[in-house]
């Protein structure tokens, strides 16, 4: 372990759980400190979501930068990192995305050992269903791209899918199931544990995690960053990273930047806890529906965006109805499960559906945004690459195409092939 | 959230197709520099609060509407026709 002068330190282990259990669990300490902001840091990360915390962690772990702070306007993990449906996968098609998500999945596979934290990463498999010959061809091509990238993919025919998930309605009139693309190394993880694990790891390395600290201004001098204004006073720093997901446009505007981002609402749903019934992640793209079962037993599912710009973090009823209908079409057996909760998150939608990890026109100001509805699986690699960018001032190899200017230059990464336009992803 | 179409009255959200910020109405001239086109096509103010965006009343009167609304509360303040219908409203 690197320098850990200041952080709270306590290794977690099975032995510790047992001994603590014997003595009434009185010996656990908070997993991180709650420090007051200093007047100056070497670097500041704005935003204490998954990406911000991972950035801080890797700045300390990979680059030895420990005089840094994460500034979070609410509490750690209060944003999308604690609101998503936790799917982790590396099944992208385009060069630029493919190597990045592949890197991320490899980091996921070593994450718990690296963080000494149980993020409940579960490689239960992700099954994408297809419903026509054309879609089968495209999925075969995507599977080949995944294999070329060094990841795993298997094309299943209808009988192969039936053996795995016999309870689907294979003959539904509109989208009969032709088969599926199975990605066995894909799966899920416990979303807020990921934030907590990175927070604890960063804190142990001396990073100050400052909560209830909203950034209200970015200080510039001669085109360079000099620090930020916050609800807890001014803080100086020569390097500042904006990692605020759905709020990217507001924070970037503090430095005079306009972004290729429109914030949209995405909803998700969970039922009461049930006995294990859905063993993997199943996606039904044609119906705009995907589902998995959490370790607590709740069926966790969602669909598409509501499709209008929104910061409400809650959606409207038409999409609720649409998702329920799609779910019932695909797997009628879930019709008796009681829905417990629904919620929404603010998605930083980019025109081509791919993210940005790049410098900005302002010296010392970096941005990590545009995660759309897929930023959970990206957390480890995004933190890794953003830390690399902030520490070395050069883009990381696997994130080199996530440029802020790619829309102007035409180097878009349109994974879905629907066009580079805000309302199409 | 419902939209009150000036021609059809208060209608369910599902009848409308969302297009995006009303920036789309300010198309650059054909010979404008590339930066203007990038701005027009991709860059957005993306306000948290009052916004004006374009919706198409697909399952209704097939008119384009400019909607002034709040992105935080989903309150809809005003709905205008983008273009006056040919021959006026009867
Ligand atoms: C319903 C839903 C389902 C999803 N499902 C999946 C999925 O299955 N798989 C997947 O890969 N992705 C999924 N996502 C996407 C994923 O959750 C996001 O892309 C990702 O969490 C965004 O990055 P983040 O964790 O850093 O964001 P956040 O957790 O939102 O972090 C941003 C932080 O910045 C803080 N902040 C904002 N403004 C300021 C300011 N001025 N000063 C200080 N702090 C500020 C916020 O309070 C927030 O804590 C889903 C999202 C939603 C909403
Ligand atoms: Zn109408």
XYZ file of C-alpha atoms and ligand atoms in Angstrom:
569
model
C 0.000 0.000 0.000
C 1.117 3.534 -0.744
C 1.338 6.409 1.687
C -1.563 6.217 4.099
C -0.566 8.834 6.576
C -3.986 10.252 7.244
C -6.677 7.821 6.214
C -8.785 5.621 8.439
C -7.209 2.180 8.270
C -8.858 -1.105 8.953
C -8.458 -4.217 6.864
C -11.627 -6.189 6.369
C -11.443 -9.986 6.478
C -13.546 -13.013 7.281
C -11.594 -13.376 10.525
C -12.491 -9.827 11.488
C -16.186 -10.394 10.782
C -16.148 -13.441 13.084
C -14.246 -11.794 15.952
C -16.386 -8.660 15.701
C -19.469 -10.853 15.795
C -18.249 -12.475 18.992
C -17.770 -9.119 20.706
C -21.001 -7.415 19.725
C -19.673 -5.616 16.628
C -18.481 -2.715 18.775
C -15.040 -2.443 17.193
C -15.963 -1.207 13.696
C -14.808 2.299 12.840
C -16.173 4.674 10.177
C -14.770 3.689 6.786
C -13.459 7.183 6.015
C -12.737 10.519 7.719
C -14.892 13.597 7.401
C -12.247 16.306 7.004
C -12.678 20.087 6.657
C -11.453 21.450 3.322
C -7.880 22.771 3.187
C -7.084 26.088 1.517
C -5.190 24.388 -1.301
C -4.746 20.980 -2.940
C -2.609 19.702 -5.807
C -5.784 18.549 -7.553
C -9.515 18.717 -6.998
C -12.134 16.294 -8.278
C -15.636 17.805 -8.410
C -18.282 15.146 -7.773
C -18.331 12.234 -5.341
C -20.139 9.704 -7.527
C -18.588 6.506 -8.822
C -16.420 8.217 -11.424
C -15.180 11.000 -9.127
C -14.266 8.638 -6.302
C -12.554 6.200 -8.680
C -10.604 9.100 -10.225
C -9.372 10.171 -6.791
C -8.509 6.604 -5.843
C -6.411 6.005 -8.961
C -4.770 9.442 -8.743
C -3.453 8.293 -5.369
C -2.871 4.635 -6.181
C -1.392 4.860 -9.684
C 0.175 8.303 -9.682
C 1.092 8.936 -6.031
C -0.967 12.132 -5.888
C -2.382 12.231 -2.372
C -2.788 15.932 -1.631
C -6.141 15.926 -3.395
C -9.796 16.397 -2.535
C -13.132 15.154 -3.814
C -15.828 17.826 -3.424
C -19.363 16.447 -3.244
C -22.422 18.656 -2.945
C -24.501 16.046 -1.114
C -23.279 12.833 0.467
C -20.973 10.355 -1.246
C -22.901 8.187 -3.644
C -26.060 10.316 -3.587
C -26.203 10.555 -7.375
C -26.551 7.992 -10.134
C -23.986 5.669 -8.634
C -26.633 4.701 -6.073
C -29.545 4.723 -8.519
C -28.524 2.478 -11.377
C -29.444 -1.086 -12.230
C -25.833 -2.260 -11.774
C -25.154 -4.036 -15.050
C -21.486 -4.622 -15.752
C -20.494 -5.782 -19.235
C -17.927 -5.409 -22.006
C -20.010 -6.069 -25.103
C -19.304 -2.992 -27.175
C -18.691 -3.016 -30.886
C -16.834 0.092 -32.010
C -13.068 0.516 -31.708
C -12.723 3.231 -29.094
C -15.494 1.847 -26.906
C -14.471 -1.787 -27.157
C -10.985 -1.507 -25.614
C -12.198 0.874 -22.933
C -14.984 -1.355 -21.616
C -12.728 -4.380 -21.913
C -10.192 -2.620 -19.673
C -12.995 -1.750 -17.274
C -14.212 -5.341 -16.999
C -10.680 -6.522 -16.225
C -10.458 -3.936 -13.460
C -13.822 -5.122 -12.118
C -12.454 -8.646 -11.960
C -9.673 -7.553 -9.604
C -11.548 -4.788 -7.835
C -12.535 -6.463 -4.581
C -9.013 -7.698 -3.905
C -7.567 -4.331 -4.869
C -9.965 -2.341 -2.664
C -10.228 -4.930 0.128
C -13.956 -4.313 -0.185
C -16.875 -6.529 -1.107
C -18.607 -4.835 -4.037
C -20.629 -8.015 -4.653
C -19.398 -8.240 -8.235
C -21.251 -11.187 -9.698
C -20.383 -12.513 -13.172
C -23.762 -14.108 -13.683
C -23.831 -13.463 -17.425
C -25.655 -10.981 -19.640
C -28.001 -12.366 -22.289
C -29.085 -10.007 -25.096
C -32.071 -11.380 -26.998
C -32.580 -10.984 -30.730
C -35.794 -11.251 -32.719
C -35.017 -11.274 -36.440
C -32.457 -12.570 -38.936
C -31.029 -9.093 -39.372
C -30.595 -8.660 -35.658
C -28.946 -12.079 -35.429
C -26.405 -11.021 -38.057
C -25.653 -7.838 -36.155
C -25.296 -9.675 -32.846
C -22.985 -12.226 -34.460
C -20.855 -9.356 -35.687
C -20.845 -7.742 -32.280
C -19.920 -11.064 -30.674
C -16.990 -11.356 -33.075
C -15.864 -7.838 -32.189
C -15.990 -8.791 -28.513
C -13.938 -11.930 -29.132
C -11.425 -9.959 -31.208
C -11.091 -7.626 -28.252
C -10.229 -10.621 -26.068
C -13.555 -10.771 -24.264
C -16.155 -13.540 -24.386
C -19.293 -13.953 -26.464
C -21.480 -16.895 -27.455
C -24.301 -16.849 -29.959
C -27.216 -18.972 -28.758
C -30.031 -20.198 -30.958
C -33.598 -20.328 -29.712
C -33.135 -23.724 -28.062
C -29.955 -22.518 -26.366
C -31.853 -19.583 -24.938
C -34.743 -21.828 -23.936
C -32.408 -24.058 -21.933
C -31.167 -21.046 -19.947
C -34.394 -19.097 -19.509
C -37.319 -21.425 -20.249
C -39.844 -19.055 -18.713
C -39.676 -16.453 -21.502
C -42.593 -16.146 -23.899
C -40.819 -17.298 -27.077
C -43.785 -16.985 -29.390
C -45.034 -13.505 -28.577
C -46.597 -12.140 -31.682
C -44.566 -9.035 -32.212
C -41.003 -10.032 -31.309
C -40.648 -13.841 -31.293
C -37.291 -14.822 -29.790
C -34.769 -16.067 -32.353
C -31.805 -16.431 -29.979
C -29.413 -14.451 -27.849
C -25.872 -13.189 -27.467
C -24.465 -14.456 -24.196
C -21.632 -12.627 -22.438
C -20.723 -14.852 -19.500
C -18.256 -12.474 -17.867
C -20.925 -9.784 -17.700
C -23.120 -9.457 -14.638
C -23.913 -7.101 -11.799
C -22.383 -5.497 -8.700
C -23.690 -3.733 -5.627
C -23.828 -0.116 -6.815
C -23.265 1.902 -3.661
C -20.666 -0.552 -2.380
C -18.604 0.501 -5.385
C -18.765 4.135 -4.258
C -17.993 3.156 -0.666
C -15.112 0.893 -1.635
C -13.439 3.566 -3.748
C -14.132 6.201 -1.066
C -12.504 4.095 1.613
C -9.536 3.261 -0.629
C -9.002 6.921 -1.499
C -9.331 8.025 2.118
C -6.794 5.412 3.225
C -4.335 6.928 0.795
C -4.836 10.405 2.217
C -7.460 11.832 -0.152
C -9.830 14.303 1.552
C -13.463 13.399 0.805
C -15.453 16.565 1.459
C -19.215 16.180 1.589
C -21.936 18.849 1.642
C -19.569 20.983 -0.383
C -21.128 22.285 -3.576
C -18.872 23.868 -6.160
C -20.439 27.202 -7.122
C -17.690 28.717 -9.259
C -14.464 27.871 -11.070
C -11.656 30.423 -10.725
C -9.671 31.201 -13.858
C -6.679 33.420 -14.497
C -5.260 33.979 -17.979
C -7.037 30.914 -19.300
C -5.805 28.714 -16.449
C -7.619 27.152 -13.530
C -6.600 28.474 -10.119
C -9.244 26.903 -7.905
C -12.940 26.675 -7.106
C -15.558 28.507 -5.074
C -17.683 26.285 -2.873
C -20.405 26.485 -0.243
C -17.574 25.788 2.217
C -15.270 28.539 0.968
C -12.699 29.010 -1.784
C -10.223 26.196 -2.437
C -7.128 26.637 -4.609
C -5.827 24.004 -7.031
C -3.937 24.032 -10.340
C -5.770 20.975 -11.595
C -9.512 20.506 -11.430
C -11.541 17.593 -12.815
C -15.264 17.955 -13.497
C -16.882 14.556 -12.825
C -20.502 15.418 -12.091
C -22.525 13.252 -14.530
C -26.027 14.752 -14.979
C -24.881 18.172 -13.747
C -21.977 18.491 -16.199
C -23.495 21.384 -18.151
C -23.957 23.548 -15.048
C -20.467 22.984 -13.670
C -18.764 23.401 -17.065
C -20.689 26.655 -17.539
C -18.858 27.975 -14.457
C -15.739 27.961 -16.634
C -17.573 29.410 -19.626
C -17.921 26.102 -21.471
C -20.929 24.792 -23.361
C -21.061 21.023 -23.640
C -22.520 18.556 -26.144
C -24.726 17.225 -23.348
C -28.456 17.120 -22.719
C -29.615 15.771 -19.345
C -32.408 13.215 -19.513
C -34.322 11.081 -17.090
C -33.982 7.296 -16.870
C -36.263 5.324 -14.566
C -35.808 1.960 -12.858
C -37.967 -0.351 -10.777
C -37.673 -3.014 -8.101
C -40.157 -5.577 -6.833
C -40.536 -7.172 -3.419
C -37.939 -9.826 -2.595
C -38.580 -13.191 -4.237
C -36.816 -16.529 -4.188
C -34.055 -16.850 -6.801
C -35.695 -17.093 -10.205
C -33.701 -15.011 -12.706
C -30.086 -16.139 -12.698
C -28.584 -13.713 -15.201
C -29.192 -10.312 -16.748
C -31.702 -10.600 -19.603
C -32.132 -7.747 -22.053
C -35.016 -7.340 -24.476
C -33.872 -4.443 -26.588
C -36.766 -4.542 -29.020
C -39.215 -4.103 -26.165
C -37.010 -1.610 -24.268
C -36.717 -3.810 -21.214
C -33.984 -5.468 -19.181
C -34.058 -7.337 -15.894
C -31.966 -9.040 -13.245
C -32.538 -10.181 -9.691
C -30.682 -8.578 -6.816
C -29.023 -10.605 -4.098
C -31.832 -9.501 -1.775
C -34.314 -11.103 -4.174
C -35.908 -8.029 -5.720
C -36.406 -8.062 -9.475
C -34.541 -5.007 -10.750
C -35.587 -3.768 -14.153
C -35.824 -0.788 -16.412
C -36.286 0.397 -19.948
C -35.554 3.428 -22.027
C -35.225 7.097 -21.248
C -38.414 9.070 -20.739
C -37.036 11.047 -23.704
C -37.188 14.693 -22.734
C -34.628 16.921 -21.012
C -35.114 16.707 -17.238
C -33.374 17.213 -13.900
C -36.305 15.942 -11.844
C -34.727 12.571 -10.909
C -38.225 11.111 -11.265
C -40.109 10.228 -14.397
C -43.612 10.154 -15.776
C -46.188 7.381 -15.912
C -46.191 6.598 -19.666
C -42.706 5.085 -19.383
C -43.714 3.179 -16.253
C -46.572 1.593 -18.172
C -44.387 0.911 -21.208
C -41.755 -0.893 -19.143
C -44.371 -3.004 -17.357
C -45.946 -3.964 -20.685
C -42.580 -4.955 -22.121
C -41.810 -7.016 -19.027
C -45.139 -8.819 -19.255
C -44.597 -9.478 -22.951
C -41.217 -11.067 -22.349
C -41.800 -12.946 -19.116
C -45.451 -13.210 -18.129
C -44.443 -15.039 -14.935
C -43.440 -11.789 -13.230
C -46.975 -10.421 -13.422
C -47.790 -11.396 -9.854
C -44.721 -9.759 -8.298
C -45.503 -6.559 -6.409
C -43.632 -3.480 -7.474
C -41.949 -1.913 -4.469
C -40.320 1.253 -5.727
C -39.468 3.236 -8.817
C -37.041 6.092 -9.176
C -35.122 8.079 -11.740
C -31.646 9.423 -12.330
C -30.268 12.332 -14.346
C -28.390 11.031 -17.360
C -25.700 13.080 -19.095
C -26.648 12.207 -22.686
C -24.120 12.948 -25.420
C -25.207 13.215 -29.075
C -23.518 9.932 -30.093
C -24.143 8.020 -26.870
C -20.452 7.755 -25.961
C -18.555 9.516 -23.162
C -15.925 12.237 -22.913
C -12.683 11.990 -20.918
C -10.590 14.915 -22.060
C -8.862 18.199 -21.424
C -10.953 21.317 -21.903
C -9.922 24.546 -23.649
C -9.109 25.854 -20.136
C -5.608 24.907 -18.894
C -5.720 22.571 -15.902
C -9.431 21.863 -16.300
C -10.416 18.322 -17.254
C -13.800 16.747 -17.870
C -15.250 13.273 -17.560
C -18.900 13.190 -18.666
C -21.396 11.908 -21.220
C -21.958 8.520 -19.580
C -25.501 8.277 -20.800
C -27.225 5.259 -19.236
C -24.106 3.119 -19.220
C -21.674 4.681 -16.804
C -21.794 2.171 -13.972
C -19.775 -0.531 -15.715
C -17.371 2.213 -16.765
C -16.532 3.383 -13.249
C -13.169 1.580 -12.821
C -11.784 2.398 -16.278
C -13.127 5.938 -16.229
C -11.438 6.608 -12.896
C -8.274 4.956 -14.186
C -8.183 7.007 -17.416
C -9.305 10.295 -15.871
C -6.593 9.947 -13.222
C -4.063 9.238 -15.978
C -5.204 12.310 -17.877
C -5.107 14.604 -14.851
C -1.729 13.322 -13.641
C 0.106 13.178 -16.969
C -1.826 15.639 -19.138
C -2.094 12.991 -21.869
C -5.107 10.811 -22.659
C -4.895 7.185 -21.642
C -4.513 4.779 -24.566
C -7.920 3.114 -24.094
C -9.775 6.435 -23.724
C -8.071 8.346 -26.507
C -11.188 8.569 -28.667
C -13.372 10.029 -25.920
C -12.574 13.532 -27.125
C -14.598 16.596 -26.353
C -14.121 17.950 -29.884
C -15.115 14.773 -31.727
C -18.512 16.153 -32.708
C -16.921 19.149 -34.369
C -14.366 16.996 -36.190
C -16.772 14.193 -37.122
C -14.979 11.437 -35.172
C -18.153 10.386 -33.417
C -18.581 7.049 -31.635
C -22.151 6.162 -32.503
C -22.396 2.655 -31.069
C -26.083 2.289 -31.922
C -25.731 3.698 -35.411
C -28.720 5.976 -34.967
C -27.017 9.274 -35.749
C -25.220 11.874 -33.720
C -28.203 13.769 -32.380
C -29.362 14.370 -28.822
C -32.829 12.834 -29.017
C -31.722 9.600 -30.665
C -29.848 7.707 -27.933
C -46.735 15.752 -17.415
C -49.291 16.764 -20.043
C -48.973 19.255 -22.844
C -51.779 21.616 -23.723
C -51.631 21.783 -27.496
C -52.971 25.132 -28.798
C -55.037 23.196 -31.340
C -55.994 20.003 -29.486
C -56.117 20.998 -25.839
C -54.529 19.085 -22.914
C -53.150 15.808 -24.241
C -51.277 12.779 -22.917
C -47.477 12.874 -23.193
C -47.508 9.741 -25.348
C -49.018 11.665 -28.255
C -45.900 13.801 -28.593
C -42.445 13.222 -30.005
C -39.641 15.140 -28.297
C -37.068 16.728 -30.567
C -34.863 18.845 -28.286
C -33.929 22.393 -27.370
C -35.454 25.129 -29.524
C -31.929 25.822 -30.758
C -33.117 23.754 -33.718
C -35.142 26.766 -34.872
C -32.002 28.874 -35.316
C -30.351 27.070 -38.203
C -27.079 28.653 -39.353
C -26.782 29.984 -42.888
C -25.517 27.449 -45.421
C -22.151 29.233 -45.625
C -21.738 29.618 -41.831
C -18.383 28.401 -40.413
C -18.133 24.793 -39.112
C -18.133 26.061 -35.503
C -21.651 27.417 -35.962
C -22.815 24.059 -37.254
C -21.163 22.218 -34.350
C -22.858 24.620 -31.998
C -26.223 24.166 -33.690
C -26.066 20.390 -33.910
C -24.347 19.417 -30.668
C -23.764 22.082 -28.020
C -26.603 22.783 -25.623
C -27.334 25.154 -22.720
C -29.085 22.231 -21.032
C -30.657 24.411 -18.344
C -31.722 23.102 -14.932
C -34.877 25.183 -14.666
C -36.754 26.957 -17.417
C -36.211 25.633 -20.923
C -37.881 25.908 -24.312
C -37.935 22.824 -26.444
C -39.621 21.394 -29.504
C -42.269 18.692 -29.493
C -44.167 17.253 -32.422
C -47.840 16.444 -31.905
C -47.493 13.196 -33.760
C -50.733 11.522 -32.663
C -52.708 14.749 -32.832
C -52.648 17.742 -35.128
C -49.157 16.992 -36.529
C -47.932 20.464 -35.613
C -44.540 21.369 -34.176
C -44.842 22.954 -30.753
C -42.417 25.124 -28.773
C -42.896 24.279 -25.100
C -41.706 26.487 -22.256
C -41.345 24.313 -19.189
C -39.296 23.628 -16.076
C -36.813 20.745 -16.253
C -36.674 20.438 -12.454
C -40.401 20.384 -11.624
C -41.827 19.252 -14.998
C -44.261 22.187 -14.807
C -45.362 23.296 -18.285
C -45.690 27.076 -18.603
C -46.556 27.679 -22.212
C -47.101 25.835 -25.471
C -46.882 27.719 -28.776
C -47.248 26.655 -32.373
C -43.889 26.907 -34.127
C -45.535 27.908 -37.397
C -48.998 29.321 -37.929
C -51.116 26.658 -39.665
C -51.818 27.358 -43.343
C -55.061 29.208 -43.766
C -55.198 30.073 -40.052
C -56.948 28.250 -37.240
C -60.575 27.597 -38.053
C -32.035 4.190 -13.440
C -30.622 4.070 -13.908
C -30.138 2.834 -14.318
C -28.827 2.709 -14.757
N -28.367 1.466 -15.062
C -27.076 1.285 -15.420
C -26.576 -0.032 -15.650
O -27.283 -1.031 -15.492
N -25.284 -0.167 -16.050
C -24.476 0.905 -16.230
O -23.326 0.726 -16.611
N -24.911 2.183 -15.970
C -26.197 2.392 -15.566
N -26.658 3.658 -15.293
C -25.766 4.809 -15.520
C -24.827 5.108 -14.360
O -25.505 5.047 -13.134
C -24.221 6.514 -14.542
O -23.736 6.668 -15.858
C -23.056 6.777 -13.586
O -23.387 6.430 -12.262
C -22.681 8.262 -13.657
O -21.449 8.544 -13.055
P -21.276 8.854 -11.483
O -21.432 7.597 -10.719
O -19.999 9.542 -11.279
O -22.511 9.835 -11.251
P -23.170 10.429 -9.913
O -23.256 9.363 -8.857
O -24.394 11.084 -10.321
O -22.046 11.429 -9.443
C -22.004 12.812 -9.734
C -21.864 13.539 -8.418
O -21.560 14.913 -8.652
C -22.168 15.647 -7.622
N -22.266 17.059 -8.035
C -23.029 17.592 -9.014
N -22.861 18.927 -9.078
C -21.948 19.251 -8.137
C -21.355 20.478 -7.710
N -21.672 21.656 -8.284
N -20.445 20.436 -6.694
C -20.129 19.260 -6.080
N -20.660 18.080 -6.449
C -21.559 18.068 -7.460
C -23.520 14.983 -7.447
O -24.110 15.295 -6.206
C -23.164 13.512 -7.605
O -22.927 12.865 -6.369
C -27.972 3.840 -14.832
C -28.459 5.077 -14.413
C -29.754 5.201 -13.933
C -30.248 6.531 -13.462
Zn -52.184 19.187 -31.401
